[in-house]
Coordinates of C-alpha atoms in Angstrom, one line a residue:
M1 CA 99.4 159.8 140.4
D2 CA 101.0 157.5 138.0
T3 CA 97.7 156.9 136.0
L4 CA 98.7 153.7 134.3
L5 CA 97.8 150.5 136.0
L6 CA 98.3 147.8 134.2
K7 CA 101.2 147.4 131.8
M8 CA 101.2 143.6 129.3
A9 CA 104.6 143.7 127.3
H10 CA 105.9 141.1 124.2
I11 CA 103.2 138.9 125.4
T12 CA 104.2 135.8 123.5
K13 CA 102.2 132.1 123.8
R14 CA 102.0 128.9 121.6
F15 CA 99.4 126.2 121.5
P16 CA 101.8 122.8 119.7
G17 CA 101.7 124.3 116.1
V18 CA 100.2 127.2 117.2
L19 CA 101.3 130.8 118.1
A20 CA 98.5 132.2 119.0
L21 CA 100.2 135.5 121.4
D22 CA 103.5 137.3 119.2
D23 CA 105.0 140.5 121.2
V24 CA 101.3 141.5 122.3
N25 CA 101.5 145.0 123.9
I26 CA 98.7 146.7 126.5
E27 CA 98.5 149.0 128.6
L28 CA 95.9 149.9 130.8
N29 CA 94.8 153.6 132.8
R30 CA 93.3 154.0 136.0
G31 CA 89.3 154.5 135.7
E32 CA 89.1 153.6 131.6
I33 CA 86.8 151.0 129.8
L34 CA 89.7 149.5 127.3
G35 CA 88.6 147.9 123.9
I36 CA 90.0 144.7 122.8
C37 CA 87.9 143.9 119.6
G38 CA 89.6 141.5 117.2
E39 CA 88.2 138.8 114.8
N40 CA 87.9 134.9 116.0
G41 CA 91.4 133.6 116.7
A42 CA 92.9 137.4 116.9
G43 CA 94.2 136.4 120.5
K44 CA 91.9 138.8 123.0
S45 CA 90.4 135.2 125.3
T46 CA 94.1 133.9 125.3
L47 CA 95.4 137.8 126.4
M48 CA 92.4 138.0 129.1
K49 CA 93.2 134.2 130.1
I50 CA 97.2 134.4 130.7
L51 CA 95.9 138.4 133.0
S52 CA 93.6 136.0 135.0
G53 CA 96.4 133.1 135.7
S54 CA 94.1 130.7 134.1
Y55 CA 97.8 129.9 131.9
V56 CA 99.8 130.8 134.1
S57 CA 103.5 132.7 134.2
A58 CA 106.0 129.2 132.5
E59 CA 103.4 129.0 130.2
Y60 CA 104.0 131.9 128.5
D61 CA 107.1 134.9 127.8
G62 CA 106.7 138.5 128.7
N63 CA 105.6 140.2 131.8
I64 CA 103.0 142.0 134.0
L65 CA 103.6 144.7 135.6
I66 CA 100.8 146.4 137.8
D67 CA 101.0 149.4 139.2
N68 CA 104.6 149.4 137.7
M69 CA 105.7 146.3 139.4
P70 CA 106.0 143.4 137.7
V71 CA 103.5 140.1 139.0
K72 CA 103.4 136.2 137.8
F73 CA 100.3 134.4 138.6
D74 CA 100.3 130.7 138.7
S75 CA 97.2 130.3 139.5
V76 CA 93.6 132.5 139.1
Y77 CA 93.8 133.1 142.8
D78 CA 97.4 134.6 141.9
A79 CA 95.3 136.5 140.3
Q80 CA 92.8 138.1 142.3
A81 CA 94.7 138.8 145.4
R82 CA 95.7 141.1 143.2
G83 CA 92.1 142.2 142.5
I84 CA 91.6 141.1 138.9
E85 CA 88.6 139.5 138.0
M86 CA 87.3 137.8 134.7
V87 CA 83.5 137.4 133.9
Y88 CA 83.7 135.1 131.1
Q89 CA 81.4 134.6 127.9
E90 CA 80.3 131.0 128.8
M91 CA 78.4 130.8 132.1
N92 CA 79.8 128.7 135.2
M93 CA 77.2 129.7 137.8
L94 CA 76.7 126.3 139.8
L95 CA 73.0 125.9 138.8
D96 CA 71.3 124.2 141.7
S97 CA 72.3 127.1 144.7
S98 CA 70.5 130.1 145.3
V99 CA 71.7 133.1 144.0
A100 CA 72.9 134.5 147.2
E101 CA 75.2 131.0 147.3
N102 CA 76.3 131.4 143.3
L103 CA 77.1 135.5 144.1
F104 CA 78.9 135.0 147.0
V105 CA 80.7 131.2 146.5
G106 CA 84.1 130.8 148.3
N107 CA 84.0 133.7 150.3
L108 CA 80.6 133.3 152.6
P109 CA 79.9 135.3 155.6
G110 CA 80.0 133.7 158.3
R111 CA 82.2 131.8 160.7
N112 CA 83.1 128.6 162.5
G113 CA 82.1 126.4 159.3
F114 CA 78.9 127.9 159.7
V115 CA 77.5 130.3 157.1
D116 CA 75.9 133.7 158.4
Y117 CA 72.7 133.9 155.8
R118 CA 71.0 136.5 157.4
K119 CA 73.5 138.2 156.0
L120 CA 74.9 136.3 153.2
Y121 CA 70.5 137.5 151.8
Q122 CA 71.3 141.1 152.4
S123 CA 74.3 141.6 150.7
A124 CA 73.2 139.6 148.0
R125 CA 70.0 141.8 147.7
N126 CA 72.2 144.8 147.9
L127 CA 74.0 143.3 144.7
V128 CA 71.2 142.2 142.9
K129 CA 69.4 145.8 143.1
Q130 CA 72.8 147.1 141.9
A131 CA 72.5 144.9 139.1
E132 CA 67.9 146.6 138.5
L133 CA 66.4 142.6 139.4
D134 CA 63.5 141.5 139.9
I135 CA 64.5 138.3 141.7
D136 CA 64.4 136.3 145.2
V137 CA 68.6 136.3 146.0
K138 CA 66.7 132.6 147.4
T139 CA 65.8 131.5 144.1
I140 CA 67.4 128.4 142.8
V141 CA 69.9 129.9 140.0
R142 CA 68.3 127.2 137.1
N143 CA 65.2 128.3 137.5
L144 CA 66.6 131.7 135.8
N145 CA 66.6 133.6 132.1
S146 CA 70.7 133.0 131.0
G147 CA 70.5 136.8 130.7
Q148 CA 69.7 137.0 134.3
I149 CA 72.9 134.8 135.2
Q150 CA 74.8 137.4 133.0
L151 CA 74.5 139.8 135.4
L152 CA 74.8 138.1 138.2
S153 CA 78.4 136.2 136.8
L154 CA 79.2 140.4 137.1
M155 CA 77.8 141.6 140.1
R156 CA 79.7 137.8 142.0
A157 CA 83.0 139.8 140.4
V158 CA 81.9 143.2 141.6
S159 CA 81.4 141.8 145.5
K160 CA 85.3 141.3 145.0
S161 CA 85.7 144.6 144.9
P162 CA 88.5 144.5 142.1
K163 CA 91.0 146.9 140.6
I164 CA 90.7 145.1 137.2
L165 CA 87.6 144.1 135.7
V166 CA 88.0 141.6 132.3
L167 CA 84.7 141.2 130.4
D168 CA 84.5 138.7 127.9
E169 CA 82.2 139.0 125.2
P170 CA 79.5 140.4 128.3
T171 CA 76.9 140.7 126.4
T172 CA 76.3 137.6 124.0
A173 CA 73.1 136.2 126.5
L174 CA 72.2 140.0 126.7
T175 CA 68.4 141.9 125.4
G176 CA 68.7 144.7 124.6
N177 CA 67.7 146.4 128.3
E178 CA 70.2 143.7 130.3
V179 CA 73.2 145.5 127.9
D180 CA 71.0 149.2 129.0
I181 CA 71.7 148.1 132.8
L182 CA 75.8 146.6 132.4
M183 CA 76.3 149.3 130.0
R184 CA 74.9 151.5 133.6
I185 CA 76.7 148.9 136.0
L186 CA 79.5 150.1 134.3
S187 CA 79.8 153.6 133.9
T188 CA 80.0 153.7 138.0
L189 CA 83.1 151.2 138.2
R190 CA 84.1 153.5 136.0
E191 CA 83.4 156.4 138.1
Q192 CA 84.5 154.4 141.2
G193 CA 87.7 153.9 139.8
V194 CA 87.3 150.8 138.3
S195 CA 89.7 149.5 135.7
C196 CA 87.9 147.3 132.6
L197 CA 89.0 145.3 129.8
Y198 CA 86.6 144.7 127.8
I199 CA 86.3 142.2 124.6
S200 CA 83.9 141.9 122.2
H201 CA 82.5 141.7 118.7
K202 CA 80.0 144.3 118.3
L203 CA 81.5 147.6 117.9
E204 CA 78.1 149.1 119.1
E205 CA 79.1 148.6 121.7
I206 CA 82.9 149.3 122.0
Y207 CA 81.3 153.1 121.2
R208 CA 79.6 152.9 123.4
I209 CA 81.3 152.5 126.2
C210 CA 84.7 152.2 125.6
N211 CA 87.6 155.2 126.2
R212 CA 90.1 153.6 124.1
V213 CA 90.1 150.0 121.8
V214 CA 92.9 147.9 121.5
V215 CA 92.9 146.2 118.1
M216 CA 94.2 142.4 117.4
R217 CA 95.1 140.0 115.2
D218 CA 96.5 137.2 113.9
G219 CA 97.4 136.9 117.4
R220 CA 99.6 140.9 117.7
T221 CA 98.4 143.5 118.7
I222 CA 98.0 146.4 115.2
N223 CA 96.6 149.5 117.3
T224 CA 95.5 151.3 119.8
H225 CA 93.3 154.1 119.5
D226 CA 90.8 156.7 120.9
I227 CA 87.6 155.5 120.6
K228 CA 86.1 159.3 119.7
D229 CA 88.9 160.3 117.1
V230 CA 88.3 156.2 114.4
E231 CA 85.2 155.7 112.3
K232 CA 84.3 151.9 112.3
Q233 CA 84.7 151.2 109.2
I234 CA 88.7 151.5 110.0
L235 CA 88.4 149.2 113.3
I236 CA 87.0 146.9 111.0
E237 CA 89.4 147.6 108.1
E238 CA 92.2 146.4 110.7
M239 CA 90.5 143.4 112.5
V240 CA 90.4 142.2 109.5
G241 CA 93.3 142.9 107.4
R242 CA 92.0 143.1 104.3
K243 CA 89.2 146.2 103.4
I244 CA 84.8 145.3 103.3
E245 CA 83.6 147.1 100.4
N246 CA 79.4 145.2 101.3
L247 CA 78.9 143.6 105.0
Y248 CA 75.9 142.3 103.8
P249 CA 76.2 141.6 100.1
K250 CA 72.1 140.2 99.6
E251 CA 71.1 140.9 95.8
Q252 CA 67.4 142.1 94.9
T253 CA 65.8 138.1 94.2
E254 CA 63.1 136.6 92.8
P255 CA 61.9 133.6 95.2
G256 CA 60.8 130.5 92.7
D257 CA 58.6 127.7 93.5
E258 CA 56.7 127.0 97.2
V259 CA 59.5 124.1 98.2
L260 CA 58.1 124.4 102.6
R261 CA 55.1 124.7 103.7
V262 CA 54.4 124.6 107.2
E263 CA 50.0 124.6 109.0
H264 CA 48.7 125.2 112.7
L265 CA 52.0 124.1 114.3
T266 CA 51.9 123.9 118.1
V267 CA 54.2 123.8 120.3
P268 CA 53.4 123.4 123.7
H269 CA 55.4 124.8 126.8
P270 CA 58.0 123.2 128.8
S271 CA 57.3 124.3 132.2
I272 CA 53.5 125.6 132.3
H273 CA 50.9 123.6 130.8
G274 CA 48.4 125.0 129.3
K275 CA 50.4 127.2 128.2
N276 CA 51.3 127.2 124.0
I277 CA 56.0 128.5 122.8
V278 CA 54.2 128.0 118.9
D279 CA 51.2 129.0 119.1
D280 CA 49.2 127.9 115.3
V281 CA 51.5 129.2 113.3
S282 CA 51.9 128.8 109.6
F283 CA 54.1 129.9 106.3
T284 CA 55.6 129.4 103.4
L285 CA 59.3 129.2 101.8
H286 CA 60.4 129.7 98.5
K287 CA 63.2 128.2 96.2
G288 CA 65.9 130.6 96.7
E289 CA 64.7 132.9 99.1
I290 CA 66.0 134.1 102.6
L291 CA 62.9 134.6 104.7
G292 CA 64.1 136.1 108.1
I293 CA 62.2 135.1 111.7
G294 CA 62.3 138.5 114.4
G295 CA 60.9 138.7 117.4
L296 CA 61.9 139.3 121.5
V297 CA 63.5 136.7 123.3
G298 CA 60.5 134.1 124.3
A299 CA 58.4 134.8 121.0
G300 CA 58.9 131.0 119.8
R301 CA 61.4 131.7 116.5
S302 CA 63.6 129.3 118.0
E303 CA 61.2 126.7 118.9
C304 CA 59.6 127.2 115.7
L305 CA 62.8 125.9 113.8
G306 CA 63.7 123.4 116.5
A307 CA 60.0 121.9 116.2
V308 CA 60.0 121.1 112.4
F309 CA 63.0 120.0 112.3
G310 CA 61.6 117.3 114.9
Q311 CA 64.2 118.4 117.0
Y312 CA 60.8 119.1 119.7
Q313 CA 58.3 116.2 119.8
K314 CA 56.2 116.2 122.5
N315 CA 52.8 116.8 122.2
V316 CA 53.9 118.9 119.1
K317 CA 51.3 119.3 116.2
K318 CA 52.2 120.6 113.0
K319 CA 52.0 119.5 109.0
V320 CA 54.7 120.1 106.8
F321 CA 54.5 119.9 102.6
I322 CA 58.1 119.9 101.0
N323 CA 58.1 120.4 97.2
N324 CA 53.9 120.4 97.8
K325 CA 54.1 116.8 98.7
E326 CA 53.4 115.9 103.2
V327 CA 56.1 114.9 104.5
Q328 CA 56.5 112.9 108.3
I329 CA 58.8 114.5 110.3
K330 CA 59.0 113.4 113.8
N331 CA 62.6 113.1 114.4
P332 CA 66.5 114.9 113.1
L333 CA 66.5 112.2 111.0
Q334 CA 63.6 112.0 109.0
A335 CA 63.9 116.4 108.8
I336 CA 67.4 115.5 106.9
Q337 CA 66.0 111.9 105.1
N338 CA 63.9 115.7 103.9
G339 CA 66.9 117.7 102.3
I340 CA 66.4 120.0 105.7
G341 CA 69.8 120.9 107.1
F342 CA 69.9 122.8 110.7
I343 CA 72.9 125.0 111.9
T344 CA 71.0 126.1 115.7
E345 CA 72.0 128.6 118.0
E346 CA 74.0 127.1 120.2
R347 CA 77.1 125.2 118.7
K348 CA 78.4 124.1 122.2
L349 CA 76.0 122.6 122.9
N350 CA 74.3 120.3 120.3
G351 CA 76.4 121.5 116.6
I352 CA 79.5 120.2 117.1
V353 CA 81.2 117.1 118.5
W354 CA 84.3 119.1 121.3
M355 CA 86.9 116.2 121.2
L356 CA 86.2 115.1 117.6
S357 CA 87.9 116.4 114.2
I358 CA 86.8 119.1 111.8
K359 CA 86.6 115.8 109.6
E360 CA 85.2 113.7 111.8
N361 CA 82.2 116.6 113.2
M362 CA 82.4 117.1 108.9
S363 CA 81.4 113.6 108.4
L364 CA 78.7 113.1 111.1
A365 CA 75.6 114.0 108.9
N366 CA 76.6 112.5 105.7
L367 CA 77.6 108.7 107.4
G368 CA 75.4 107.7 104.5
K369 CA 77.6 109.5 102.1
I370 CA 80.8 108.1 102.9
S371 CA 80.3 104.9 104.5
N372 CA 79.5 101.7 102.6
F373 CA 77.9 99.2 105.2
F374 CA 80.0 99.5 108.1
F375 CA 82.9 100.7 106.6
I376 CA 83.8 104.7 106.0
N377 CA 85.4 105.3 102.2
R378 CA 88.7 107.2 104.1
K379 CA 88.9 108.3 101.0
K380 CA 86.0 109.5 100.1
E381 CA 85.3 111.1 103.3
K382 CA 88.9 113.3 103.2
E383 CA 88.4 114.4 99.5
L384 CA 85.0 116.2 100.4
V385 CA 86.2 117.5 104.0
Q386 CA 89.0 119.4 102.2
A387 CA 86.5 120.7 100.1
Q388 CA 84.7 121.7 102.7
C389 CA 87.6 123.3 104.5
S390 CA 89.2 125.3 101.2
S391 CA 85.5 126.6 99.7
L392 CA 84.6 128.0 103.5
K393 CA 88.8 128.5 104.6
I394 CA 88.6 127.2 107.9
K395 CA 91.3 128.3 109.6
A396 CA 93.4 125.3 110.9
P397 CA 96.7 123.3 110.8
D398 CA 94.5 119.7 109.3
M399 CA 91.3 118.6 108.8
E400 CA 92.6 115.9 112.2
T401 CA 92.2 119.2 113.9
E402 CA 90.4 119.0 117.4
V403 CA 87.6 121.5 116.7
V404 CA 88.1 122.1 120.9
H405 CA 90.8 124.0 119.8
L406 CA 89.3 126.6 117.1
S407 CA 88.3 129.6 117.1
G408 CA 84.2 130.2 117.5
G409 CA 83.9 131.9 113.6
N410 CA 86.2 128.4 112.7
Q411 CA 83.7 126.1 114.8
Q412 CA 80.9 127.7 113.1
K413 CA 82.2 127.1 109.8
V414 CA 82.8 123.3 110.8
I415 CA 79.3 123.1 111.2
L416 CA 78.0 124.9 108.1
G417 CA 80.1 122.2 106.4
K418 CA 79.0 119.4 107.5
W419 CA 75.8 120.6 106.7
L420 CA 76.4 121.5 103.1
M421 CA 78.2 118.5 102.6
A422 CA 74.6 117.0 102.9
N423 CA 73.8 119.5 99.7
P424 CA 70.7 120.4 101.3
C425 CA 67.6 121.8 99.9
I426 CA 66.3 123.8 102.8
L427 CA 69.2 125.3 105.3
F428 CA 67.2 126.6 108.6
L429 CA 70.1 129.0 111.1
D430 CA 69.2 130.2 114.0
E431 CA 71.4 133.0 115.3
P432 CA 73.9 131.6 112.8
T433 CA 76.6 134.9 113.4
K434 CA 76.5 134.6 116.7
G435 CA 79.3 135.3 119.3
I436 CA 82.0 135.7 115.3
D437 CA 83.6 138.2 114.0
V438 CA 82.8 140.4 111.3
G439 CA 85.0 138.9 109.0
T440 CA 83.7 135.9 109.6
K441 CA 79.9 137.3 109.2
A442 CA 81.0 138.9 106.2
D443 CA 82.4 135.4 104.7
F444 CA 79.1 133.8 106.0
Y445 CA 77.3 136.4 104.3
K446 CA 78.4 135.6 101.0
I447 CA 77.9 132.3 101.7
M448 CA 74.3 132.4 102.1
S449 CA 73.7 134.6 99.1
K450 CA 75.8 132.3 97.0
L451 CA 74.1 129.7 98.3
T452 CA 70.0 130.9 97.1
K453 CA 71.7 131.1 93.4
S454 CA 72.1 127.8 93.5
G455 CA 69.0 127.3 94.4
V456 CA 69.1 126.5 98.4
S457 CA 66.4 127.8 100.2
I458 CA 67.2 129.5 104.0
I459 CA 65.2 130.5 106.8
M460 CA 67.3 133.3 109.4
V461 CA 67.2 133.3 112.6
S462 CA 68.4 136.3 114.0
S463 CA 68.3 139.1 116.4
D464 CA 70.5 141.2 115.0
M465 CA 68.6 144.0 113.7
P466 CA 70.9 144.4 110.9
E467 CA 71.5 141.1 109.7
L468 CA 67.9 140.3 109.9
M469 CA 67.1 144.1 107.7
S470 CA 69.5 143.4 105.3
M471 CA 69.5 139.1 104.6
S472 CA 66.3 138.8 104.4
D473 CA 63.9 138.9 101.2
R474 CA 61.0 138.3 103.4
I475 CA 60.8 138.6 107.7
L476 CA 57.8 137.3 110.1
V477 CA 57.9 138.7 113.0
L478 CA 56.0 136.4 116.5
A479 CA 55.1 137.8 119.5
G480 CA 53.8 135.2 121.8
G481 CA 54.7 132.5 119.5
K482 CA 52.1 134.1 117.5
I483 CA 53.3 135.5 113.9
N484 CA 52.1 139.3 114.6
G485 CA 53.3 140.5 110.8
E486 CA 54.6 140.0 108.1
L487 CA 57.7 142.6 105.4
T488 CA 58.8 142.0 102.3
R489 CA 61.9 143.1 100.9
K490 CA 59.5 143.5 97.7
A491 CA 57.1 145.9 99.6
G492 CA 60.0 147.7 101.1
N493 CA 58.5 147.9 104.0
I494 CA 61.3 146.2 106.4
S495 CA 61.9 148.7 108.5
E496 CA 63.9 148.5 112.4
T497 CA 60.4 150.0 113.8
N498 CA 58.0 147.7 111.7
I499 CA 59.7 144.6 112.9
M500 CA 59.8 146.1 116.4
K501 CA 56.5 147.4 116.5
A502 CA 55.4 143.7 115.7
A503 CA 57.9 142.5 118.4
I504 CA 55.8 144.3 121.1
G505 CA 52.2 142.9 119.4
E506 CA 51.5 146.3 117.9

C-alpha cells in the first residue's frame, strides 16, 4: 500500500502587500507525525489554515492531494469531511457549556431534536479518561484551567476519528505533566494509523514525538529531515537563515544600588475566600539586574508582578519603594509615572489593541511624550516609532500596518517598543518569549542584555527553564504564594534541580 497520504504541492498564498506562502511543498505519510518548524511569520499557520479549509481554494494557488486524489476545500466542513481536524493554539471552546457538550458540539447524540444525554455523558467520560483528566463531564468549561481546556480541544478533534490531525503550538498552555499526556495520546494515535502535522517552536518536542521535520522560512519550505539524522543547531540555522552563536548572550554583571523594594505583598485569591495567592512576599531589585521569578503554574508569579504594577487592586496589601522612597501605586498609570513598564503574559488580551496600527499601539503608553494638550505631534510620533521599529527590527510593510497582521514575535516586539519609548527604569517581563520563535528569542535576549547594560532593571517571570537560568542574575522561586528559594549566579547555585526543589516546596 502507498504510504503517502497527503501532498501539498506548489502552494502560494498572497495577502495585500505580503507573499505569505511561496511555492510550498510538503508530504505526509500514513501513521506519521511530521513536525513543522520555523520563525513566526514563516507561513506555518497560514499553510495549515489552507489545509483545514479556513482559506478556500480560490484564495491560493497550488494543489492538495489526499490518497493521490486532488481535493479542493471551500469550507472547514469540506476538510473535515475528508478526515482533517485542526486544533488551534487559541482556545475555541464554548466557555459556558459543559465539558460533554463541548466535546461533541455539532455532533450531539440523539434524534428528533432531543439530545441523548446518557449517551453523551458516557462518550464524554471515555474521552476524558483517555486524556487522563480528573474532571466531571458536566463541569462548565469556564471553571477549568487553560491546560485542561487545551487537552479537551484535542479530544474533541480525536472524537471525530480524523485521518489527519493538525496541531498548532499545542503545548503553549500546558504544564509539564500535561505535555506528557499529550505525547502519550499522539503516540497512541500514531499506532492506530492517524497522521499528524505538529507545529511547534519547541524543538525538544519536535525531537520527542516527530518522525520527520519540515523547516519553513519566509513562506518557503527550506528542507525536510528525518528527525534522527539532523542536529538541533542545523534546524535553528535553517529556521533563522543565519548562525546563532550564543542564544543566551547574558554577561556576568555586578548589580548596582537598590532601585525597587517590595515589602509584605499580599494578593487575595480571586475566588477562594480566606486564601492568598501571594502571601506576605518581600523582595528587592538592583540597578542593571535581571531578577528571575520561577515556580509552578499557580504559584503566584504573574499575580506578584500584576499587583506591584497596580493591575490587581482589591484588598491587595503592599509597600513599594523606588530608590528608597515609598511610592503609591494603586493603578497602572501610577506605575508608569514611577518609571515601570510591563510586558504581560497574555499580549492578545492586554498587550496590544488588535485593529490599531504599529504606530498607534506604540503611542498608547507615550501620549504625554508626543502630545501637547489635546494635539498629538505627528512628526515626533513618527520619528519615535520609526526609531523603535528600526532598532527592534520589526518586520512589517510600514508603521501603519495593523498589528493583527503581524506574526506573534513581531507583535511582542511592538509591545516592547511601546515600553521602550517610555524610557522605563524598571521593566517587568511576564513570559516574554512565550509563543515566539528561536530567532526572535535571540533578538529579545540581546535587547535585555543591552537594556541592563544601560542601567535598566528587569524582573522576568518565565516557565522556560533554560531562559530563566541563563538570563537571570538572581532567581526567586515561589511555591504556594511564598518565596521558597533564592538562587544567584554569583553563588553558582542556579540549576534546574535547585529550582524544581524549591518550586515543589522542598
